[in-house]
CSV table of C-alpha atoms in Angstrom, one decimal:
chain,number,residue,atom,x,y,z
A,1225,ASP,CA,-42.5,84.7,-12.7
A,1226,GLY,CA,-40.3,83.5,-9.9
A,1227,GLY,CA,-36.6,83.9,-10.3
A,1228,ILE,CA,-33.4,85.6,-9.4
A,1229,THR,CA,-32.6,89.1,-10.7
A,1230,GLN,CA,-29.1,90.5,-10.8
A,1231,SER,CA,-28.3,94.1,-11.6
A,1232,PRO,CA,-26.6,95.7,-13.2
A,1233,LYS,CA,-25.8,93.3,-16.1
A,1234,TYR,CA,-22.7,95.3,-17.1
A,1235,LEU,CA,-20.7,97.5,-14.8
A,1236,PHE,CA,-17.5,99.5,-15.3
A,1237,ARG,CA,-15.6,100.9,-12.4
A,1238,LYS,CA,-12.3,102.8,-11.9
A,1239,GLU,CA,-9.6,101.3,-9.7
A,1240,GLY,CA,-10.0,102.3,-6.1
A,1241,GLN,CA,-13.8,102.4,-6.2
A,1242,ASN,CA,-16.2,100.1,-4.4
A,1243,VAL,CA,-19.1,98.7,-6.3
A,1244,THR,CA,-22.2,96.9,-5.1
A,1245,LEU,CA,-23.9,94.2,-7.2
A,1246,SER,CA,-27.6,93.5,-6.5
A,1247,CYS,CA,-29.2,90.1,-6.2
A,1248,GLU,CA,-32.9,89.7,-5.5
A,1249,GLN,CA,-34.9,86.4,-5.5
A,1250,ASN,CA,-38.7,85.8,-5.2
A,1251,LEU,CA,-38.4,82.0,-4.9
A,1252,ASN,CA,-38.7,82.0,-1.1
A,1253,HIS,CA,-35.3,80.3,-0.9
A,1254,ASP,CA,-33.4,80.3,2.3
A,1255,ALA,CA,-29.9,79.9,0.9
A,1256,MET,CA,-28.1,82.4,-1.4
A,1257,TYR,CA,-24.7,82.4,-2.9
A,1258,TRP,CA,-22.2,84.5,-4.8
A,1259,TYR,CA,-19.8,83.0,-7.3
A,1260,ARG,CA,-17.1,84.5,-9.4
A,1261,GLN,CA,-16.2,83.2,-12.9
A,1262,ASP,CA,-13.1,84.1,-14.8
A,1263,PRO,CA,-12.7,83.2,-18.6
A,1264,GLY,CA,-12.3,79.5,-19.1
A,1265,GLN,CA,-12.7,78.8,-15.4
A,1266,GLY,CA,-15.2,77.2,-13.1
A,1267,LEU,CA,-17.2,79.0,-10.5
A,1268,ARG,CA,-15.5,80.0,-7.3
A,1269,LEU,CA,-17.5,80.6,-4.2
A,1270,ILE,CA,-17.2,84.1,-2.6
A,1271,TYR,CA,-19.8,84.1,0.1
A,1272,TYR,CA,-23.0,82.2,1.0
A,1273,SER,CA,-25.9,82.7,3.4
A,1274,GLN,CA,-28.3,80.1,4.7
A,1275,ILE,CA,-30.4,82.4,6.8
A,1276,VAL,CA,-31.1,86.1,7.3
A,1277,ASN,CA,-28.4,88.0,9.1
A,1278,ASP,CA,-25.9,85.2,8.8
A,1279,PHE,CA,-23.3,84.5,6.1
A,1280,GLN,CA,-20.1,82.5,5.6
A,1281,LYS,CA,-17.0,83.1,3.7
A,1282,GLY,CA,-16.3,81.0,0.6
A,1283,ASP,CA,-13.0,80.2,-1.0
A,1284,ILE,CA,-12.2,83.7,-2.3
A,1285,ALA,CA,-13.9,86.1,0.2
A,1286,GLU,CA,-10.9,88.6,0.5
A,1287,GLY,CA,-11.8,92.0,-1.0
A,1288,TYR,CA,-15.6,91.3,-0.9
A,1289,SER,CA,-18.4,91.9,1.6
A,1290,VAL,CA,-22.0,90.9,1.7
A,1291,SER,CA,-25.1,91.5,3.8
A,1292,ARG,CA,-28.3,89.5,4.3
A,1293,GLU,CA,-30.9,91.8,5.9
A,1294,LYS,CA,-33.8,90.3,4.0
A,1295,LYS,CA,-34.5,86.8,2.8
A,1296,GLU,CA,-35.0,88.0,-0.7
A,1297,SER,CA,-31.8,90.1,-1.0
A,1298,PHE,CA,-28.1,89.3,-0.9
A,1299,PRO,CA,-26.0,92.2,-2.3
A,1300,LEU,CA,-22.3,91.8,-2.9
A,1301,THR,CA,-19.8,94.7,-2.5
A,1302,VAL,CA,-16.6,94.5,-4.4
A,1303,THR,CA,-14.2,96.7,-2.5
A,1304,SER,CA,-11.1,98.4,-3.6
A,1305,ALA,CA,-9.1,95.8,-1.7
A,1306,GLN,CA,-10.0,93.2,-4.3
A,1307,LYS,CA,-6.9,93.0,-6.4
A,1308,ASN,CA,-8.3,91.7,-9.6
A,1309,PRO,CA,-12.1,92.3,-9.6
A,1310,THR,CA,-12.7,92.1,-13.4
A,1311,ALA,CA,-14.9,89.0,-13.7
A,1312,PHE,CA,-18.4,87.6,-14.2
A,1313,TYR,CA,-20.3,87.5,-11.0
A,1314,LEU,CA,-23.2,85.0,-10.5
A,1315,CYS,CA,-25.8,85.0,-7.7
A,1316,ALA,CA,-27.7,81.8,-6.9
A,1317,SER,CA,-30.2,80.5,-4.5
A,1318,THR,CA,-31.7,77.2,-3.3
A,1319,GLY,CA,-34.2,75.9,-0.8
A,1320,LEU,CA,-32.9,73.9,2.1
A,1321,GLY,CA,-32.7,70.2,1.3
A,1322,ASN,CA,-30.3,67.9,-0.5
A,1323,THR,CA,-31.3,68.5,-4.1
A,1324,GLY,CA,-28.0,69.7,-5.5
A,1325,GLU,CA,-29.8,72.3,-7.6
A,1326,LEU,CA,-28.9,76.0,-7.6
A,1327,PHE,CA,-31.0,78.6,-9.4
A,1328,PHE,CA,-28.8,81.2,-11.0
A,1329,GLY,CA,-29.3,84.8,-11.9
A,1330,GLU,CA,-28.2,86.1,-15.4
A,1331,GLY,CA,-24.9,87.4,-13.9
A,1332,SER,CA,-23.2,90.8,-13.6
A,1333,ARG,CA,-20.1,91.4,-15.7
A,1334,LEU,CA,-17.7,93.8,-13.9
A,1335,THR,CA,-14.9,95.5,-15.7
A,1336,VAL,CA,-12.3,97.6,-13.9
A,1337,LEU,CA,-10.8,100.3,-16.1
B,1367,GLY,CA,-9.4,70.4,0.4
B,1368,GLN,CA,-11.8,69.8,-2.3
B,1369,SER,CA,-11.2,69.4,-6.0
B,1370,LEU,CA,-13.0,68.2,-9.1
B,1371,GLU,CA,-11.3,67.2,-12.3
B,1372,GLN,CA,-12.9,67.1,-15.7
B,1373,PRO,CA,-11.6,67.3,-19.3
B,1374,SER,CA,-11.2,70.8,-20.6
B,1375,GLU,CA,-12.5,70.1,-24.1
B,1376,VAL,CA,-14.5,67.5,-25.9
B,1377,THR,CA,-15.6,67.4,-29.6
B,1378,ALA,CA,-18.3,65.2,-31.0
B,1379,VAL,CA,-20.5,64.9,-34.1
B,1380,GLU,CA,-24.1,65.8,-34.3
B,1381,GLY,CA,-26.3,62.7,-33.5
B,1382,ALA,CA,-23.5,60.9,-31.6
B,1383,ILE,CA,-23.1,60.1,-27.9
B,1384,VAL,CA,-20.6,61.8,-25.6
B,1385,GLN,CA,-19.5,61.1,-22.1
B,1386,ILE,CA,-18.0,63.8,-19.8
B,1387,ASN,CA,-16.2,62.4,-16.8
B,1388,CYS,CA,-15.6,64.0,-13.4
B,1389,THR,CA,-13.5,62.7,-10.6
B,1390,TYR,CA,-13.7,64.4,-7.2
B,1391,GLN,CA,-12.0,64.7,-3.9
B,1392,THR,CA,-14.5,66.1,-1.4
B,1393,SER,CA,-14.6,65.7,2.3
B,1394,GLY,CA,-18.1,64.9,3.6
B,1395,PHE,CA,-19.4,64.3,0.0
B,1396,TYR,CA,-23.2,64.5,-0.4
B,1397,GLY,CA,-23.8,64.3,-4.1
B,1398,LEU,CA,-22.7,65.4,-7.6
B,1399,SER,CA,-24.5,67.9,-9.8
B,1400,TRP,CA,-24.1,68.8,-13.4
B,1401,TYR,CA,-24.7,72.2,-15.0
B,1402,GLN,CA,-24.8,73.5,-18.6
B,1403,GLN,CA,-23.6,77.0,-19.5
B,1404,HIS,CA,-23.8,78.6,-22.9
B,1405,ASP,CA,-21.3,81.5,-23.6
B,1406,GLY,CA,-22.2,84.6,-21.6
B,1407,GLY,CA,-25.2,82.9,-19.9
B,1408,ALA,CA,-26.0,81.6,-16.5
B,1409,PRO,CA,-25.4,77.9,-15.6
B,1410,THR,CA,-28.5,75.8,-15.7
B,1411,PHE,CA,-29.1,72.7,-13.7
B,1412,LEU,CA,-29.1,69.3,-15.5
B,1413,SER,CA,-29.0,66.6,-12.9
B,1414,TYR,CA,-28.0,65.5,-9.4
B,1415,ASN,CA,-26.9,62.2,-8.1
B,1416,ALA,CA,-26.9,61.5,-4.4
B,1417,LEU,CA,-26.8,57.7,-4.7
B,1418,ASP,CA,-24.7,55.4,-6.8
B,1419,GLY,CA,-26.2,54.6,-10.2
B,1420,LEU,CA,-27.6,56.2,-13.3
B,1421,GLU,CA,-30.2,59.0,-13.4
B,1422,GLU,CA,-31.9,59.6,-16.8
B,1423,THR,CA,-33.5,62.8,-17.9
B,1424,GLY,CA,-34.4,62.8,-21.5
B,1425,ARG,CA,-31.3,62.9,-23.7
B,1426,PHE,CA,-29.1,63.4,-20.7
B,1427,SER,CA,-28.0,60.8,-18.1
B,1428,SER,CA,-25.7,61.1,-15.1
B,1429,PHE,CA,-23.9,58.4,-13.2
B,1430,LEU,CA,-22.2,58.3,-9.8
B,1431,SER,CA,-19.9,55.8,-8.2
B,1432,ARG,CA,-19.2,57.0,-4.6
B,1433,SER,CA,-16.6,54.2,-4.0
B,1434,ASP,CA,-14.6,55.4,-7.0
B,1435,SER,CA,-15.2,59.2,-6.4
B,1436,TYR,CA,-16.3,59.3,-10.0
B,1437,GLY,CA,-19.2,60.4,-12.1
B,1438,TYR,CA,-20.1,61.2,-15.6
B,1439,LEU,CA,-22.6,63.0,-17.8
B,1440,LEU,CA,-23.9,61.2,-20.9
B,1441,LEU,CA,-25.4,63.2,-23.7
B,1442,GLN,CA,-27.2,61.2,-26.4
B,1443,GLU,CA,-28.4,62.3,-29.8
B,1444,LEU,CA,-26.2,65.3,-29.8
B,1445,GLN,CA,-27.6,68.5,-31.2
B,1446,MET,CA,-25.8,71.6,-32.3
B,1447,LYS,CA,-27.4,73.5,-29.4
B,1448,ASP,CA,-25.6,71.2,-27.0
B,1449,SER,CA,-22.4,73.0,-27.7
B,1450,ALA,CA,-21.7,74.6,-24.3
B,1451,SER,CA,-19.6,74.2,-21.2
B,1452,TYR,CA,-20.6,71.5,-18.7
B,1453,PHE,CA,-19.6,71.7,-15.1
B,1454,CYS,CA,-19.7,69.0,-12.4
B,1455,ALA,CA,-20.2,70.3,-8.9
B,1456,ALA,CA,-19.9,68.5,-5.5
B,1457,LYS,CA,-22.0,69.1,-2.5
B,1458,ALA,CA,-20.2,68.7,0.8
B,1459,ASN,CA,-20.9,68.9,4.5
B,1460,SER,CA,-19.4,72.3,4.8
B,1461,GLY,CA,-22.9,73.7,4.1
B,1462,TYR,CA,-25.1,73.9,1.1
B,1463,ALA,CA,-22.6,75.5,-1.2
B,1464,LEU,CA,-21.5,73.6,-4.3
B,1465,ASN,CA,-17.9,73.3,-5.4
B,1466,PHE,CA,-17.5,73.4,-9.1
B,1467,GLY,CA,-15.0,71.9,-11.5
B,1468,LYS,CA,-13.4,74.0,-14.2
B,1469,GLY,CA,-15.8,72.9,-16.8
B,1470,THR,CA,-15.7,70.9,-20.1
B,1471,SER,CA,-16.2,72.8,-23.3
B,1472,LEU,CA,-18.3,70.6,-25.7
B,1473,LEU,CA,-18.2,71.4,-29.4
B,1474,VAL,CA,-20.8,69.6,-31.5
B,1475,THR,CA,-19.9,69.5,-35.2
B,1476,PRO,CA,-22.1,68.8,-38.2
């Protein structure tokens, strides 16, 4: 079945460690996104990419990095520079066009110990 | 800047109708989307309004007034499973990314 797969679902890390969250889609979507969600909060945009080998910073890009080497994949690295990384991370994708619909993965919950 | 305002919490009785409002300030506004999210889950798409007026999808309807920078989600014949968070999200000319409101927690009671 087509969809977006995020891994791992749960992740624990020690302070000072980088961690990479995986996001893979087989929907043949051009655009992919990373959002962060904190308890009781909306989704805040970290990075997005509309085409391979190109990506743009969102509202809260500091302390994060991404790559888009393949259309299907958009991994997010949470670096040690991110001051408060404990959160729920959501990856999404969409085809080009004005539909307003994002397809989300099941999310990755990162806890920094 | 861009911002979307929606009530933080709404409570309604099973079988009733509830309306969740959203006002937005978005430069280069394209359209307004609505998403549902159950606790611990991923947001799922409900509807999208690019033009003024009402869009109906089963028990859910969504309305947009571009001149008032306002929209709402209408849920009819409420069921217990409708208890969830509902987010409005605006699409702007800065790209294809959506900017989300903080969400409205809907509690449906018996």
